[in-house]
């Protein structure tokens, strides 16, 4: 699947009542610096986003009628290279990996269930060549 957007965008799927899960996706960024997985989305204004967030960094973001960056860490990434994103979330614990390297571990209790998907916070284009989700718990 390929997405291309001239501004921020998001796409959702799955069960609105999904609580705990592991999501894995292979993402190849083509254009832009915002390429994220979305999880525990209760709608377009309430969700978590995680992934590339600017040049050479990744962030966990909470959107609750406005964006709040919960944690940002450095990560050297480049366009036209495939990366395996994996986010594991169980109860309040959120862990994020790229290519099996754990980059983020964070606790937050704002959202406990919701859909999942992909998004970008500004103009962007990427290829998503694999997507897996497994509900746990």
PDB file of C-alpha atoms in Angstrom:
ATOM      1  CA  UNK A   1       0.000   0.000   0.000  1.00  0.00           C
ATOM      2  CA  UNK A   2       1.249   3.487  -0.781  1.00  0.00           C
ATOM      3  CA  UNK A   3       0.042   6.724   0.722  1.00  0.00           C
ATOM      4  CA  UNK A   4       0.666  10.243  -0.496  1.00  0.00           C
ATOM      5  CA  UNK A   5      -0.747  13.354   1.119  1.00  0.00           C
ATOM      6  CA  UNK A   6      -0.312  17.092   0.608  1.00  0.00           C
ATOM      7  CA  UNK A   7      -1.095  17.676   4.299  1.00  0.00           C
ATOM      8  CA  UNK A   8      -1.691  15.679   7.493  1.00  0.00           C
ATOM      9  CA  UNK A   9      -3.717  12.511   7.050  1.00  0.00           C
ATOM     10  CA  UNK A  10      -4.757   9.352   8.839  1.00  0.00           C
ATOM     11  CA  UNK A  11      -6.337   6.025   7.997  1.00  0.00           C
ATOM     12  CA  UNK A  12      -7.977   3.664  10.510  1.00  0.00           C
ATOM     13  CA  UNK A  13      -9.159   0.089  10.601  1.00  0.00           C
ATOM     14  CA  UNK A  14      -9.910  -2.613  13.115  1.00  0.00           C
ATOM     15  CA  UNK A  15     -12.050  -3.089  16.154  1.00  0.00           C
ATOM     16  CA  UNK A  16     -12.902   0.049  18.126  1.00  0.00           C
ATOM     17  CA  UNK A  17     -12.659  -2.049  21.313  1.00  0.00           C
ATOM     18  CA  UNK A  18      -9.128  -3.441  20.764  1.00  0.00           C
ATOM     19  CA  UNK A  19      -7.324  -3.013  24.095  1.00  0.00           C
ATOM     20  CA  UNK A  20      -3.902  -4.671  24.043  1.00  0.00           C
ATOM     21  CA  UNK A  21      -2.021  -5.644  20.884  1.00  0.00           C
ATOM     22  CA  UNK A  22       1.212  -5.909  18.944  1.00  0.00           C
ATOM     23  CA  UNK A  23       1.323  -4.118  15.592  1.00  0.00           C
ATOM     24  CA  UNK A  24       4.134  -4.643  13.108  1.00  0.00           C
ATOM     25  CA  UNK A  25       4.503  -2.862   9.767  1.00  0.00           C
ATOM     26  CA  UNK A  26       7.241  -2.389   7.195  1.00  0.00           C
ATOM     27  CA  UNK A  27       7.371   1.275   6.256  1.00  0.00           C
ATOM     28  CA  UNK A  28       9.521   2.876   3.561  1.00  0.00           C
ATOM     29  CA  UNK A  29       9.436   6.676   3.810  1.00  0.00           C
ATOM     30  CA  UNK A  30       9.626   8.369   0.410  1.00  0.00           C
ATOM     31  CA  UNK A  31       8.808  12.055   1.052  1.00  0.00           C
ATOM     32  CA  UNK A  32       8.397  14.001   4.284  1.00  0.00           C
ATOM     33  CA  UNK A  33       9.492  13.486   7.876  1.00  0.00           C
ATOM     34  CA  UNK A  34       6.273  12.305   9.554  1.00  0.00           C
ATOM     35  CA  UNK A  35       5.430   8.598   9.189  1.00  0.00           C
ATOM     36  CA  UNK A  36       3.512   7.008  12.066  1.00  0.00           C
ATOM     37  CA  UNK A  37       1.515   4.067  13.297  1.00  0.00           C
ATOM     38  CA  UNK A  38      -1.755   4.939  15.013  1.00  0.00           C
ATOM     39  CA  UNK A  39      -3.183   2.853  17.838  1.00  0.00           C
ATOM     40  CA  UNK A  40      -5.924   3.034  20.445  1.00  0.00           C
ATOM     41  CA  UNK A  41      -7.725   5.505  18.217  1.00  0.00           C
ATOM     42  CA  UNK A  42     -11.144   6.426  19.597  1.00  0.00           C
ATOM     43  CA  UNK A  43     -11.734   8.697  16.613  1.00  0.00           C
ATOM     44  CA  UNK A  44      -9.913  11.288  14.559  1.00  0.00           C
ATOM     45  CA  UNK A  45      -9.242  13.546  17.579  1.00  0.00           C
ATOM     46  CA  UNK A  46      -8.251  10.926  20.213  1.00  0.00           C
ATOM     47  CA  UNK A  47      -5.377   8.488  19.628  1.00  0.00           C
ATOM     48  CA  UNK A  48      -1.707   7.623  20.035  1.00  0.00           C
ATOM     49  CA  UNK A  49       0.732   8.029  17.136  1.00  0.00           C
ATOM     50  CA  UNK A  50       4.282   6.663  17.074  1.00  0.00           C
ATOM     51  CA  UNK A  51       7.096   6.756  14.504  1.00  0.00           C
ATOM     52  CA  UNK A  52       9.300   9.122  12.515  1.00  0.00           C
ATOM     53  CA  UNK A  53       8.719  12.673  13.697  1.00  0.00           C
ATOM     54  CA  UNK A  54      11.194  14.992  12.058  1.00  0.00           C
ATOM     55  CA  UNK A  55      14.672  14.381  10.743  1.00  0.00           C
ATOM     56  CA  UNK A  56      16.538  11.757  12.734  1.00  0.00           C
ATOM     57  CA  UNK A  57      14.028  11.235  15.540  1.00  0.00           C
ATOM     58  CA  UNK A  58      10.974   9.248  16.574  1.00  0.00           C
ATOM     59  CA  UNK A  59       8.178  10.291  18.923  1.00  0.00           C
ATOM     60  CA  UNK A  60       5.233   8.932  20.844  1.00  0.00           C
ATOM     61  CA  UNK A  61       2.425  11.467  20.487  1.00  0.00           C
ATOM     62  CA  UNK A  62      -0.921  11.647  22.246  1.00  0.00           C
ATOM     63  CA  UNK A  63      -3.689  13.368  20.316  1.00  0.00           C
ATOM     64  CA  UNK A  64      -6.568  14.463  22.518  1.00  0.00           C
ATOM     65  CA  UNK A  65      -8.099  17.373  20.575  1.00  0.00           C
ATOM     66  CA  UNK A  66      -4.497  18.619  20.161  1.00  0.00           C
ATOM     67  CA  UNK A  67      -1.066  17.001  19.950  1.00  0.00           C
ATOM     68  CA  UNK A  68       1.226  16.319  22.902  1.00  0.00           C
ATOM     69  CA  UNK A  69       4.640  14.746  22.360  1.00  0.00           C
ATOM     70  CA  UNK A  70       5.073  12.367  25.274  1.00  0.00           C
ATOM     71  CA  UNK A  71       8.635  11.329  24.412  1.00  0.00           C
ATOM     72  CA  UNK A  72      11.053  11.954  21.527  1.00  0.00           C
ATOM     73  CA  UNK A  73      14.293  10.037  21.015  1.00  0.00           C
ATOM     74  CA  UNK A  74      17.036  10.252  18.376  1.00  0.00           C
ATOM     75  CA  UNK A  75      17.073   7.740  15.524  1.00  0.00           C
ATOM     76  CA  UNK A  76      19.015   8.100  12.281  1.00  0.00           C
ATOM     77  CA  UNK A  77      16.695   7.226   9.412  1.00  0.00           C
ATOM     78  CA  UNK A  78      16.639   7.997   5.706  1.00  0.00           C
ATOM     79  CA  UNK A  79      14.208   8.065   2.820  1.00  0.00           C
ATOM     80  CA  UNK A  80      13.834   5.080   0.459  1.00  0.00           C
ATOM     81  CA  UNK A  81      14.910   2.572   3.122  1.00  0.00           C
ATOM     82  CA  UNK A  82      12.498   0.036   4.611  1.00  0.00           C
ATOM     83  CA  UNK A  83      12.078  -0.069   8.408  1.00  0.00           C
ATOM     84  CA  UNK A  84      10.179  -2.588  10.515  1.00  0.00           C
ATOM     85  CA  UNK A  85       8.033  -0.692  13.036  1.00  0.00           C
ATOM     86  CA  UNK A  86       6.642  -2.624  15.982  1.00  0.00           C
ATOM     87  CA  UNK A  87       4.504  -1.204  18.767  1.00  0.00           C
ATOM     88  CA  UNK A  88       3.460  -3.347  21.723  1.00  0.00           C
ATOM     89  CA  UNK A  89       0.849  -1.995  24.098  1.00  0.00           C
ATOM     90  CA  UNK A  90      -0.540  -3.735  27.129  1.00  0.00           C
ATOM     91  CA  UNK A  91      -2.518  -1.948  29.843  1.00  0.00           C
ATOM     92  CA  UNK A  92      -0.565   1.317  30.393  1.00  0.00           C
ATOM     93  CA  UNK A  93       2.782   0.173  28.936  1.00  0.00           C
ATOM     94  CA  UNK A  94       3.749   1.192  25.389  1.00  0.00           C
ATOM     95  CA  UNK A  95       6.954  -0.113  23.726  1.00  0.00           C
ATOM     96  CA  UNK A  96       8.196   0.859  20.262  1.00  0.00           C
ATOM     97  CA  UNK A  97      10.845  -0.893  18.192  1.00  0.00           C
ATOM     98  CA  UNK A  98      12.426  -0.227  14.820  1.00  0.00           C
ATOM     99  CA  UNK A  99      14.208  -3.201  13.250  1.00  0.00           C
ATOM    100  CA  UNK A 100      14.025  -5.017  16.626  1.00  0.00           C
ATOM    101  CA  UNK A 101      15.767  -2.165  18.489  1.00  0.00           C
ATOM    102  CA  UNK A 102      13.683  -0.903  21.420  1.00  0.00           C
ATOM    103  CA  UNK A 103      13.586   2.890  21.185  1.00  0.00           C
ATOM    104  CA  UNK A 104      10.692   3.852  23.445  1.00  0.00           C
ATOM    105  CA  UNK A 105       9.151   2.449  26.597  1.00  0.00           C
ATOM    106  CA  UNK A 106       6.499   4.661  28.151  1.00  0.00           C
ATOM    107  CA  UNK A 107       3.515   4.416  30.482  1.00  0.00           C
ATOM    108  CA  UNK A 108       0.330   6.343  29.762  1.00  0.00           C
ATOM    109  CA  UNK A 109      -3.266   5.593  30.705  1.00  0.00           C
ATOM    110  CA  UNK A 110      -5.256   8.165  28.702  1.00  0.00           C
ATOM    111  CA  UNK A 111      -6.575   5.757  26.046  1.00  0.00           C
ATOM    112  CA  UNK A 112      -7.296   2.114  26.848  1.00  0.00           C
ATOM    113  CA  UNK A 113      -8.879   0.914  23.586  1.00  0.00           C
ATOM    114  CA  UNK A 114      -9.361   1.810  19.968  1.00  0.00           C
ATOM    115  CA  UNK A 115      -8.651   1.268  16.294  1.00  0.00           C
ATOM    116  CA  UNK A 116      -5.256   1.232  14.610  1.00  0.00           C
ATOM    117  CA  UNK A 117      -3.813   2.546  11.371  1.00  0.00           C
ATOM    118  CA  UNK A 118      -1.305   4.914   9.798  1.00  0.00           C
ATOM    119  CA  UNK A 119      -0.839   8.648   9.665  1.00  0.00           C
ATOM    120  CA  UNK A 120       1.386  11.613   8.992  1.00  0.00           C
ATOM    121  CA  UNK A 121       1.278  15.067  10.568  1.00  0.00           C
ATOM    122  CA  UNK A 122       2.349  16.929   7.436  1.00  0.00           C
ATOM    123  CA  UNK A 123       2.931  16.394   3.717  1.00  0.00           C
ATOM    124  CA  UNK A 124       4.308  12.919   3.113  1.00  0.00           C
ATOM    125  CA  UNK A 125       4.529   9.768   1.077  1.00  0.00           C
ATOM    126  CA  UNK A 126       5.477   6.243   2.091  1.00  0.00           C
ATOM    127  CA  UNK A 127       5.057   2.600   1.131  1.00  0.00           C
ATOM    128  CA  UNK A 128       3.634   0.161   3.674  1.00  0.00           C
ATOM    129  CA  UNK A 129       4.644  -3.288   2.450  1.00  0.00           C
ATOM    130  CA  UNK A 130       3.524  -5.411   5.387  1.00  0.00           C
ATOM    131  CA  UNK A 131       1.069  -5.010   8.228  1.00  0.00           C
ATOM    132  CA  UNK A 132       0.305  -7.438  11.074  1.00  0.00           C
ATOM    133  CA  UNK A 133      -1.690  -7.040  14.265  1.00  0.00           C
ATOM    134  CA  UNK A 134      -2.137  -9.514  17.090  1.00  0.00           C
ATOM    135  CA  UNK A 135      -4.456  -8.829  20.002  1.00  0.00           C
ATOM    136  CA  UNK A 136      -2.915  -9.925  23.307  1.00  0.00           C
ATOM    137  CA  UNK A 137      -3.987 -10.154  26.906  1.00  0.00           C
TER     138      UNK A 137
END
